[in-house]
CSV table of C-alpha atoms in Angstrom, one decimal:
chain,number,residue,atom,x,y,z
D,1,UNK,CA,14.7,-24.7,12.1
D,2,UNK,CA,12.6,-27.4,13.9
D,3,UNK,CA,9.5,-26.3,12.4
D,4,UNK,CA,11.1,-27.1,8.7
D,5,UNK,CA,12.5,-30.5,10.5
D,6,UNK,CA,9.5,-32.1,10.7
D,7,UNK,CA,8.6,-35.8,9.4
D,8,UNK,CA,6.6,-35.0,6.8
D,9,UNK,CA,6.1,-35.3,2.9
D,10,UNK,CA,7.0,-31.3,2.6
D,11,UNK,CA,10.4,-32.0,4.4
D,12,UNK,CA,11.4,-33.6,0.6
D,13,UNK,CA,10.1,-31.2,-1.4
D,14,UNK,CA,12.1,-27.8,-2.9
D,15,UNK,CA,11.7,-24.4,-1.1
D,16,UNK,CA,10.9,-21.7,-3.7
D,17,UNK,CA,11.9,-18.6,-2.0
D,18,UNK,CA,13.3,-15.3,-2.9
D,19,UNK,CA,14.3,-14.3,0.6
D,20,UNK,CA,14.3,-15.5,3.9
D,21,UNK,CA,15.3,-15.8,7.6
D,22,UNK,CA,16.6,-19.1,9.4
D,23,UNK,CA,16.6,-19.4,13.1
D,24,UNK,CA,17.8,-21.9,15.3
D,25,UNK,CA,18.1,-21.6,19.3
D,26,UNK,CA,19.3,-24.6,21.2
D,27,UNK,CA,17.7,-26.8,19.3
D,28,UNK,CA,18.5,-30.8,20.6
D,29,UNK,CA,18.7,-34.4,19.2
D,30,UNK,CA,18.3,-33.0,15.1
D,31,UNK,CA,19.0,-34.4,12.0
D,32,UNK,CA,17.4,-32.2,9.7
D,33,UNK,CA,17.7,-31.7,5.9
D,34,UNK,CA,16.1,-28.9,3.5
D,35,UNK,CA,16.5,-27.9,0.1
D,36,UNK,CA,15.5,-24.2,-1.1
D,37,UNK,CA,15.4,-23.0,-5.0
D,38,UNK,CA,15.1,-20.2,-6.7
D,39,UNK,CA,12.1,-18.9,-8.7
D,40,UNK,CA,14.8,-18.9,-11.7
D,41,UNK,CA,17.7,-20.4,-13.2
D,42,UNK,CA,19.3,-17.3,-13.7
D,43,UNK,CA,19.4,-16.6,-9.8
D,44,UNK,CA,21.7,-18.7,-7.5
D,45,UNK,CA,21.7,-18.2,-3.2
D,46,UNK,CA,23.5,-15.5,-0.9
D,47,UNK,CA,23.6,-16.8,2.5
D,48,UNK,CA,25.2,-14.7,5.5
D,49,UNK,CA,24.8,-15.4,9.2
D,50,UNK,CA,23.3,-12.7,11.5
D,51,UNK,CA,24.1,-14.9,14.7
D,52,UNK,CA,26.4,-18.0,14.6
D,53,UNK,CA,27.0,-20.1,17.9
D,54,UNK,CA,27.1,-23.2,17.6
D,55,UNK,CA,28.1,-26.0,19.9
D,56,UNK,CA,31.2,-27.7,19.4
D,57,UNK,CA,29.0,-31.0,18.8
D,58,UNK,CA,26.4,-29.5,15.9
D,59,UNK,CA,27.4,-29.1,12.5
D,60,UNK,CA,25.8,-27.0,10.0
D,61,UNK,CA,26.3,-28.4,6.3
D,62,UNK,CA,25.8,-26.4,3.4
D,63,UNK,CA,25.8,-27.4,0.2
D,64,UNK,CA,26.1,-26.3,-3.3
D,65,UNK,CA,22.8,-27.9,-5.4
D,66,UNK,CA,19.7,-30.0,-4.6
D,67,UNK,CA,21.1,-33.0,-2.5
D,68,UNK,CA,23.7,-33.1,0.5
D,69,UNK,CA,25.5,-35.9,-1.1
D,70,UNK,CA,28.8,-34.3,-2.6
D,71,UNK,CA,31.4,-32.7,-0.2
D,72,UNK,CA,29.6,-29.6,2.0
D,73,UNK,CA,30.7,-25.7,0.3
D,74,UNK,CA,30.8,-25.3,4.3
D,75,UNK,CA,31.6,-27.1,7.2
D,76,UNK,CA,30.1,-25.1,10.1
D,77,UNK,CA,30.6,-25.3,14.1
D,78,UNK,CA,32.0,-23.5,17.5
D,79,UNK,CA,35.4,-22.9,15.5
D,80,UNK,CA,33.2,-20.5,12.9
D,81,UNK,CA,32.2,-17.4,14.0
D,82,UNK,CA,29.9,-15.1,11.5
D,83,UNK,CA,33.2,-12.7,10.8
D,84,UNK,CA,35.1,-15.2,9.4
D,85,UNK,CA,32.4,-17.3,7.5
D,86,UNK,CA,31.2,-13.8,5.7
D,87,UNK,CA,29.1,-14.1,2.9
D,88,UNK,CA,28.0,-17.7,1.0
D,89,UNK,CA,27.6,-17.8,-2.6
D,90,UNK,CA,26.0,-20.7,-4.8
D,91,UNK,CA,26.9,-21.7,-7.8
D,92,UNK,CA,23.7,-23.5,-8.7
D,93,UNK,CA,19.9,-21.9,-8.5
D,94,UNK,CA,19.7,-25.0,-5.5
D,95,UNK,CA,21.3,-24.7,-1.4
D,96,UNK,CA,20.9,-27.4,0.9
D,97,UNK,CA,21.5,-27.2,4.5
D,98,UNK,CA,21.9,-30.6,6.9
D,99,UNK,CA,21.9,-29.6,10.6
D,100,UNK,CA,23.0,-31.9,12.9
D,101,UNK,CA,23.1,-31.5,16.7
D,102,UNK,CA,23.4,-33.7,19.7
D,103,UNK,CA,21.6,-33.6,23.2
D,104,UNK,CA,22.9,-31.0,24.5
D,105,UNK,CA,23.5,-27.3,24.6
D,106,UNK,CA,22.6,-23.8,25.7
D,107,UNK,CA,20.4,-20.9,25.7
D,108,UNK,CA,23.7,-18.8,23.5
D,109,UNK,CA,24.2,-22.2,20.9
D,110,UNK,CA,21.9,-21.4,17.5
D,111,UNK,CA,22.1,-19.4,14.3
D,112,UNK,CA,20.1,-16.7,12.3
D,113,UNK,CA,20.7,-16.8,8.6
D,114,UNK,CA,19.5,-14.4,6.4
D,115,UNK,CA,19.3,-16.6,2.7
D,116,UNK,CA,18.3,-14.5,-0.5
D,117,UNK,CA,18.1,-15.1,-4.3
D,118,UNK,CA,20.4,-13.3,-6.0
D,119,UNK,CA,21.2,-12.3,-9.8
D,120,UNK,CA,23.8,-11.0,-11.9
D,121,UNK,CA,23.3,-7.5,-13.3
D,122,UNK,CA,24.1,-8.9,-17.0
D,123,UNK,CA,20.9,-10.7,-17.0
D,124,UNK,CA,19.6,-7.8,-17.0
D,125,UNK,CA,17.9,-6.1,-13.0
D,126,UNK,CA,14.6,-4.5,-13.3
D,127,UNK,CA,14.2,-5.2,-9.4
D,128,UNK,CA,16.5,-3.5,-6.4
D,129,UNK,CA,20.0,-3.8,-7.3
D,130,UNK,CA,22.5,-3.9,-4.5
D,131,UNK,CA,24.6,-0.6,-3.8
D,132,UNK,CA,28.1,-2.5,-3.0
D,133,UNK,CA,27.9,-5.9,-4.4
D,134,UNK,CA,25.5,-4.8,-7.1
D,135,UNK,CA,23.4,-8.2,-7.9
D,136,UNK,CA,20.0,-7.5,-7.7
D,137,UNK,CA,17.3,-9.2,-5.2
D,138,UNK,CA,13.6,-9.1,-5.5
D,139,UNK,CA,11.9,-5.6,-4.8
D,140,UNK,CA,9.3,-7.2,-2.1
D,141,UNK,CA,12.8,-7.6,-0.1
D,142,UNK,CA,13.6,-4.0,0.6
D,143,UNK,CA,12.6,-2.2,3.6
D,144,UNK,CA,11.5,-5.2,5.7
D,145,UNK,CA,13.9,-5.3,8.5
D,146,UNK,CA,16.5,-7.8,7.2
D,147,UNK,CA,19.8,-6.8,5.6
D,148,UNK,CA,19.5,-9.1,1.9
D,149,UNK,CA,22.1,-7.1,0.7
D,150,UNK,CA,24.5,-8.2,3.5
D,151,UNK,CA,25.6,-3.7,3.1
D,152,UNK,CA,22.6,-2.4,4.1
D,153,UNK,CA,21.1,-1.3,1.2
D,154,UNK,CA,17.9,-2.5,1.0
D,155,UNK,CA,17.5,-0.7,4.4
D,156,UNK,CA,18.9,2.5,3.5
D,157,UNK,CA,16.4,4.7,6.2
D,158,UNK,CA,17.4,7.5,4.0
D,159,UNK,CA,17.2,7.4,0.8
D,160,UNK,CA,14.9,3.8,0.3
D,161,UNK,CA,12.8,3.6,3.3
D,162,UNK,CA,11.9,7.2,4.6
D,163,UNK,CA,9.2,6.2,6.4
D,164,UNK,CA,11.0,4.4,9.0
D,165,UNK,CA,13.3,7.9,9.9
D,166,UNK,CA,11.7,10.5,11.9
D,167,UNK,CA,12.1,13.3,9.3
D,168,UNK,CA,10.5,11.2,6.8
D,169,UNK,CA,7.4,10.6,9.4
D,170,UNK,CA,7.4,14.2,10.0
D,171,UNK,CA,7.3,15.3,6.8
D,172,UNK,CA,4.4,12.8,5.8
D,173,UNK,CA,2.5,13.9,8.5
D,174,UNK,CA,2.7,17.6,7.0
D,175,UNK,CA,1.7,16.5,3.6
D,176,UNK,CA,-1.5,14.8,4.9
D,177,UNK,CA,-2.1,18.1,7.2
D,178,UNK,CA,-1.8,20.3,3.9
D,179,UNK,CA,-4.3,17.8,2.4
D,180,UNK,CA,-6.8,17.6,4.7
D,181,UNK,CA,-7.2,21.3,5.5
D,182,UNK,CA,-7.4,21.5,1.1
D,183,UNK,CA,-10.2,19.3,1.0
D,184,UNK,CA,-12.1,21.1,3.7
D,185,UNK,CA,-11.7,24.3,1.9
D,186,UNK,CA,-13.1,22.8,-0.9
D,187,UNK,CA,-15.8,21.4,0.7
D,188,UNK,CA,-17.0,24.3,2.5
D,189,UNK,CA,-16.9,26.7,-1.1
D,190,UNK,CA,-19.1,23.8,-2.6
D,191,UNK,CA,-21.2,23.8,0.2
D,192,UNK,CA,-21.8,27.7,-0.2
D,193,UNK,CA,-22.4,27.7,-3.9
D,194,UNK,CA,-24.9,25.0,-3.3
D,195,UNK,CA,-27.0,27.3,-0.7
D,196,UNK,CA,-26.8,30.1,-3.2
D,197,UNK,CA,-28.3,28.5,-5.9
D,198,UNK,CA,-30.9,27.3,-4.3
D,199,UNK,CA,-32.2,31.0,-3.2
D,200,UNK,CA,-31.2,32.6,-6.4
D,201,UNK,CA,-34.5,31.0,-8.3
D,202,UNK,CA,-36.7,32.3,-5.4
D,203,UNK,CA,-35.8,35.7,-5.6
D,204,UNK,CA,-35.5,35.9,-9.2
D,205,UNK,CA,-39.9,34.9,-9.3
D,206,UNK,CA,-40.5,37.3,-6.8
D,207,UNK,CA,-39.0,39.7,-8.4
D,208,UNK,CA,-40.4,38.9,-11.6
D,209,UNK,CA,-44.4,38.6,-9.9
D,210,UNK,CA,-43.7,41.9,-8.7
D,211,UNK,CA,-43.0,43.3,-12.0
D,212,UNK,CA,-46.2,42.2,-13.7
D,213,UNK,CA,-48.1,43.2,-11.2
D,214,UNK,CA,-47.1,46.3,-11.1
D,215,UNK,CA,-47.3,46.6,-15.3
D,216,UNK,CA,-51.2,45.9,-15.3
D,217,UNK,CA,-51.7,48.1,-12.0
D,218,UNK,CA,-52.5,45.5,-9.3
D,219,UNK,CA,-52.0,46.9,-5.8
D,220,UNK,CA,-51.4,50.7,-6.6
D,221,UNK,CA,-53.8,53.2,-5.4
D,222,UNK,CA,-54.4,56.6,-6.8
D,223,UNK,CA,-56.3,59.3,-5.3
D,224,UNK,CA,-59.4,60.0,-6.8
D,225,UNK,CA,-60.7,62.9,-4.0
D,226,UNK,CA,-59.1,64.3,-1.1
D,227,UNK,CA,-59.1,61.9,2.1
D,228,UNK,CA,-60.1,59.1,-0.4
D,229,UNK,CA,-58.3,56.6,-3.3
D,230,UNK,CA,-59.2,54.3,-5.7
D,231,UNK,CA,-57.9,51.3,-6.3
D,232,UNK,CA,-57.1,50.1,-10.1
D,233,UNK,CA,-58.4,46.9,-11.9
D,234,UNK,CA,-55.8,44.1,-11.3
D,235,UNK,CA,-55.2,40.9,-9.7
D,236,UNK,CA,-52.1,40.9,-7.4
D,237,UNK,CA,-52.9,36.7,-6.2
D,238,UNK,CA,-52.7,36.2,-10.2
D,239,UNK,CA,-51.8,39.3,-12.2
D,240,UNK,CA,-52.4,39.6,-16.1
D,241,UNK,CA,-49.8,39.0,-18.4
D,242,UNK,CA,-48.4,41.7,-20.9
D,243,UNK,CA,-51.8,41.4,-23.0
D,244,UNK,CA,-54.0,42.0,-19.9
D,245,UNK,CA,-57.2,40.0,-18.9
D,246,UNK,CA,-59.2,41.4,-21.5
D,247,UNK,CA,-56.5,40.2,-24.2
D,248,UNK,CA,-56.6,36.6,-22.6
D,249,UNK,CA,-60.4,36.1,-22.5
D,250,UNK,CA,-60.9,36.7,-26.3
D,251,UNK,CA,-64.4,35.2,-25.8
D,252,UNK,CA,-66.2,37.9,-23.8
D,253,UNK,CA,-64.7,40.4,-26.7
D,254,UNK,CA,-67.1,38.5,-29.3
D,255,UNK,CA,-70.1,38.9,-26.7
D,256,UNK,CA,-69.6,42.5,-26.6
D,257,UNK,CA,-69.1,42.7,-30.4
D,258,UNK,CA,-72.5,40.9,-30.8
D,259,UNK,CA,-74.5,43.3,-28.5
């Protein structure tokens, strides 16, 4: 609460907020005024007290619009406790709050006050809408660690936040597991048909080399007396094609013609 006490230009100014926490802890010698607003005119403030202890000496004044000038919606001190005051509702898009305290105190005196901007359902709630008191608050408010709702709603471990119960971790941890060994599966057939393409070519033109050769009789060897064999015509470094070499060297066919 001291930090928002300072002297300062910002001290006059309106507090947009949709949601928020107060604190104060034994804080001496204050006379501290703030004003928050809502983002719209359609919202107004909720404000319930987490912690409320307050010396018999500091007041906490809250008030119903933009200036602490008409009579206080709530009087707070020791005789409050956080029971009895229950939940604060505005009537205006506007709270202020005046704190006043005096020099001294304990470690116990302070607040916490959870403050969030609330709306009515018939103005229509495309954000989280409240399970018991069913006004809606700002989606950016659930599953943070503070109760807006004032029921517990917007914390519901179960059904709103999973990932803050252990079944929900355990279960998210599974998914990612089943995820992960996918992918790896995956990557290790691609891998695979990668390799095999690449060889397939290479066998394919040896095969195919073979072939020709083998057409124009490169390599083979006939006998032509016993003991002995004679090796055909052909080329196996660079065989013929299905024409031969005689076929694809038409020019030494017209030198023989001429003879």
């Amino acid at each position: 609460m001291d930090s928002l006490c300072k002297d300062h230009f910002l001290q006059r100014q309106y507090r947009k907020l949709d949601g928020g926490v107060l604190w104060s802890r034994n804080e001496r010698n204050l006379d501290c005024t703030v004003t928050f607003q809502t983002h719209s005119i359609l919202q107004r403030f909720m404000l319930h007290f987490e912690l409320l202890q307050l010396d018999c000496n500091d007041h906490l004044y809250v008030y119903d619009g933009a200036h602490a000038t008409a009579p206080p919606k709530a009087d707070l001190s020791c005789r409050n406790t956080k029971q009895q005051v229950g939940a604060l509702f505005t009537r205006s898009n506007f709270v202020t709050l005046k704190y006043v305290t005096d020099n001294w105190g304990t470690d116990a005196n302070g607040f916490k006050l959870v403050i969030t901007s609330v709306k009515d359902p018939k103005h229509g709630c495309k954000e989280f809408r409240c399970k018991q008191r069913e006004f809606c608050v700002s989606a950016d408010l659930t599953c943070d660690g503070v109760d807006h709702c004032a029921d517990g709603s917007d914390e519901d471990t179960a059904a709103l936040c999973p990932e803050n119960g252990s079944g929900g971790s355990s279960e998210t941890w599974m998914v990612v597991a089943g995820g992960t060994a996918v992918l790896l599966v995956l990557l290790i057939a691609a891998l695979l048909c990668c390799y095999c393409r690449r060889r397939a070519p290479n066998r394919r033109t040896h095969l195919h080399l073979e072939q020709m050769a083998s057409s124009n009789g490169a390599g083979k060897a006939v006998p032509s007396s016993p003991g002995s064999t004679t090796r055909l015509p052909g080329n196996w470094a660079h065989p013929a094609g299905p024409r031969g070499y005689r076929a694809a060297r038409p020019g030494r066919l017209r030198a023989r013609a001429q003879r």
